[in-house]
Short mmCIF file of C-alpha atoms in Angstrom, two decimals:
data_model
loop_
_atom_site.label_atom_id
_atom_site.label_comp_id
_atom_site.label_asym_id
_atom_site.label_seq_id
_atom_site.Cartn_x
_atom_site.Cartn_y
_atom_site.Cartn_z
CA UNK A 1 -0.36 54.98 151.74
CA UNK A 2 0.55 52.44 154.19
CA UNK A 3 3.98 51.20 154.75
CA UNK A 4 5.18 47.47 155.88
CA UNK A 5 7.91 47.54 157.20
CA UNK A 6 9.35 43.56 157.32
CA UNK A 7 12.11 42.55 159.50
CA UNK A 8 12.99 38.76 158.04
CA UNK A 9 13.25 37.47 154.30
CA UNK A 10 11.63 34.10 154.74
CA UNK A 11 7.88 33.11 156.54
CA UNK A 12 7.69 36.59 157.29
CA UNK A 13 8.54 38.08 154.28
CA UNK A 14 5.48 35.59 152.88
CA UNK A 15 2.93 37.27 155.55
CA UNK A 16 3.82 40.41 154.36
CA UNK A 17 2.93 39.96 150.56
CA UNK A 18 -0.46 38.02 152.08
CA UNK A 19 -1.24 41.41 153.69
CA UNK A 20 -0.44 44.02 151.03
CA UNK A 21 -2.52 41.48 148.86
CA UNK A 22 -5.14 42.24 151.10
CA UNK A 23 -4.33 45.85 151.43
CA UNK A 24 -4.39 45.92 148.14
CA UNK A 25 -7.91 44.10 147.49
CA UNK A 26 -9.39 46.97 150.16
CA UNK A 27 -8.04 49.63 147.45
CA UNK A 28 -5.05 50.82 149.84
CA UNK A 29 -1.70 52.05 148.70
CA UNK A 30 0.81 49.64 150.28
CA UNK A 31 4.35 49.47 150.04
CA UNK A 32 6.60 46.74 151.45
CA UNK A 33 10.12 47.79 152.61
CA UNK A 34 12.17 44.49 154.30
CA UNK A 35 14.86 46.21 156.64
CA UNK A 36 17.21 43.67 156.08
CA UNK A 37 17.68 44.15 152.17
CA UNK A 38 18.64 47.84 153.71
CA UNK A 39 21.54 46.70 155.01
CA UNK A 40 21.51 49.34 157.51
CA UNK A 41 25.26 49.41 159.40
CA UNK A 42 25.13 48.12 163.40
CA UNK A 43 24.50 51.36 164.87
CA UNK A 44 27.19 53.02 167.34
CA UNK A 45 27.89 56.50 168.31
CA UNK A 46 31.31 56.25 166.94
CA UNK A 47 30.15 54.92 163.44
CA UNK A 48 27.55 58.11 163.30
CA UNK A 49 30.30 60.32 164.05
CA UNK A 50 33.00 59.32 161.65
CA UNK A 51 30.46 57.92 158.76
CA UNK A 52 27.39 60.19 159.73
CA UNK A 53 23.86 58.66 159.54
CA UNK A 54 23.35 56.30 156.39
CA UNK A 55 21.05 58.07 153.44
CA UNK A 56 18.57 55.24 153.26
CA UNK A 57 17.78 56.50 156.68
CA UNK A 58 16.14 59.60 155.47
CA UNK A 59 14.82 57.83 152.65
CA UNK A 60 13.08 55.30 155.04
CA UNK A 61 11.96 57.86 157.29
CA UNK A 62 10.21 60.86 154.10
CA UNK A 63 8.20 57.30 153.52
CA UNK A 64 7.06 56.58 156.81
CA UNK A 65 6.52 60.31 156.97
CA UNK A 66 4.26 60.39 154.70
CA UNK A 67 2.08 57.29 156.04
CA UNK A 68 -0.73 56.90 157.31
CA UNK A 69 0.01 53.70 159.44
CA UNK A 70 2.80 51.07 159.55
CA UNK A 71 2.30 47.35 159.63
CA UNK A 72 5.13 45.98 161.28
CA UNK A 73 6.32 42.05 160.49
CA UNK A 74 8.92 40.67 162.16
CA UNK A 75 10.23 37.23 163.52
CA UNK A 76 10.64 36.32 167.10
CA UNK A 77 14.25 35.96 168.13
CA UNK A 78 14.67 34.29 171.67
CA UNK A 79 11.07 36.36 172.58
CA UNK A 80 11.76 39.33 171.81
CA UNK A 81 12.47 41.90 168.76
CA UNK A 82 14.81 41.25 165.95
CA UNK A 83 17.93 43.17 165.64
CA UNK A 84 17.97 44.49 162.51
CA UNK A 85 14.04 45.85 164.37
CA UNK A 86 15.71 47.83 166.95
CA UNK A 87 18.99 48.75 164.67
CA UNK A 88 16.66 50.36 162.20
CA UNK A 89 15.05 52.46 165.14
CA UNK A 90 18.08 53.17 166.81
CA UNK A 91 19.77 54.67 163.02
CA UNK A 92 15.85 56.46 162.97
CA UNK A 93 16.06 58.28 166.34
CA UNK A 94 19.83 59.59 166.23
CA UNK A 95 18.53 60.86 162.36
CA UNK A 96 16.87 63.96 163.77
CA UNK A 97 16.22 65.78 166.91
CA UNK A 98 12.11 65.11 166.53
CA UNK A 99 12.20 61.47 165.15
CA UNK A 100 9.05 60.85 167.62
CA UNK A 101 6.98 62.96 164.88
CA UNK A 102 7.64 59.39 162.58
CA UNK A 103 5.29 57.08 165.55
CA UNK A 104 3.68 59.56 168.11
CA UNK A 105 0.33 59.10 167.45
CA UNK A 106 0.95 56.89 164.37
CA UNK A 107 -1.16 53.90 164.34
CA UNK A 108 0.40 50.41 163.97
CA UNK A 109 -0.39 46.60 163.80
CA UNK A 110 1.54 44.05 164.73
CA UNK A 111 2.09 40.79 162.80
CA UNK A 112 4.52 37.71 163.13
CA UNK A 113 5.23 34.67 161.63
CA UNK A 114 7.05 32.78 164.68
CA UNK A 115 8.77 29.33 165.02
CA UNK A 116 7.36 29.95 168.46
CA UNK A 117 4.41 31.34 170.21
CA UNK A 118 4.88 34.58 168.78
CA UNK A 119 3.39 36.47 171.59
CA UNK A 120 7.28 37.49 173.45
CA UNK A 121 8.09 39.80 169.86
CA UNK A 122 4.58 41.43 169.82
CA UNK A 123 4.85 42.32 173.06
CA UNK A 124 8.41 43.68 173.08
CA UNK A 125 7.02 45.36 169.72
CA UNK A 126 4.20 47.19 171.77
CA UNK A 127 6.31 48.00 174.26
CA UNK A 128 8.46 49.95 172.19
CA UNK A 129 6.24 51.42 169.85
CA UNK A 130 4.23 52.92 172.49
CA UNK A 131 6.88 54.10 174.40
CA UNK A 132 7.65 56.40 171.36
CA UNK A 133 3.85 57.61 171.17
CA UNK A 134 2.16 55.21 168.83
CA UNK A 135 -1.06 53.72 168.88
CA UNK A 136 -0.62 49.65 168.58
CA UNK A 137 -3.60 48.15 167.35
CA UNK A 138 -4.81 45.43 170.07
CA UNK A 139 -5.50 43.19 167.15
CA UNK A 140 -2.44 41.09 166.19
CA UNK A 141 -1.41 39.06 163.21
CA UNK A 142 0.36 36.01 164.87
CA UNK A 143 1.11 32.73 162.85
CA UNK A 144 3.55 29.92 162.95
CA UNK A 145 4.25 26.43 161.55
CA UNK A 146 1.59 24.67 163.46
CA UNK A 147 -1.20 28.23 163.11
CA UNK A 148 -1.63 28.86 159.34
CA UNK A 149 -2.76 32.75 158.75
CA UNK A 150 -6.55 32.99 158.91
CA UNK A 151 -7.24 35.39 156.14
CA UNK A 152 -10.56 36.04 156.72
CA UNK A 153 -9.30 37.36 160.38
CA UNK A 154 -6.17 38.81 159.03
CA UNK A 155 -8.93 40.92 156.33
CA UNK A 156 -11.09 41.89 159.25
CA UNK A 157 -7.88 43.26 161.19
CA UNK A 158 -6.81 45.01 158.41
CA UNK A 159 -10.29 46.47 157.59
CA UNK A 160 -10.00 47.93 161.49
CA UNK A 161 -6.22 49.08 161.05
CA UNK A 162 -7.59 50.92 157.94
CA UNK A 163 -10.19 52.50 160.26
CA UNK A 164 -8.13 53.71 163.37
CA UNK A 165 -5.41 55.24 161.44
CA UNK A 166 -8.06 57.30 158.96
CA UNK A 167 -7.34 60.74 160.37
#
């Protein structure tokens, strides 16, 4: 199974259901989980120690457990990585002493629907995911307003992400 994990409701919310479509089509288990309908509390030491880490957090993370690779949409905000991105991560790692096992060596592509160039979230996005040991496709999704999503591209990306993260 593969997991999308979507970090807006709106354009990229619609790239997300274009790619499990595709997923789909190529006979993959998909599943689609937006981390804003999660609701996930802003993250603080002193909100984990009175109200412990929230239960969707372990629910989130026996999924990705159990994935082979994550597709990971999210907007740009001022160039860089949502925060509802880096809350979710933040909730993930204080979750359990090996949280790395949930990206080291996990492979992931990167897709965005941007009102800008896109390029300032997907690299943030590598950044980070490689930092915690996963393998970031060098393929990218990227559209915006002006660059509809070329879906016989997007197919041939996905058809490679399928590949790489075949173990």
């Amino acid at each position: 199974m593969y997991t999308i994990l979507v970090a807006s409701l709106n354009e990229n919310m619609k790239l997300a259901k274009v790619l499990q479509d595709q997923l789909s089509a190529l006979n993959k288990d998909n599943k689609i989980i937006n981390l804003v309908q999660m609701e996930f509390p802003l993250y603080d030491s002193l909100k984990e120690e009175k109200e412990g880490i929230p239960k969707k957090i372990f629910e989130l993370m026996d999924t990705l457990e159990k994935s082979e690779g994550y597709i990971i949409v999210s907007p740009e905000y001022n160039g860089s990585i949502p925060p509802v991105l880096s809350n979710t991560i933040a909730w993930i790692s204080r979750a359990t002493t090996d949280f790395r096992k949930l990206f080291n060596e996990k492979v992931i592509l990167l897709a965005t629907h941007s009102g800008s160039g896109g390029t300032g979230v997907t690299q943030a996005m590598r950044s980070q995911f490689m930092k915690l040991g996963s393998i970031v496709l060098s393929r990218e999704i990227i559209t915006t307003y002006q660059i509809k999503l070329n879906e016989k591209s997007s197919k041939k990306i996905l058809e490679q992400f399928i590949k790489f993260s075949q173990k």
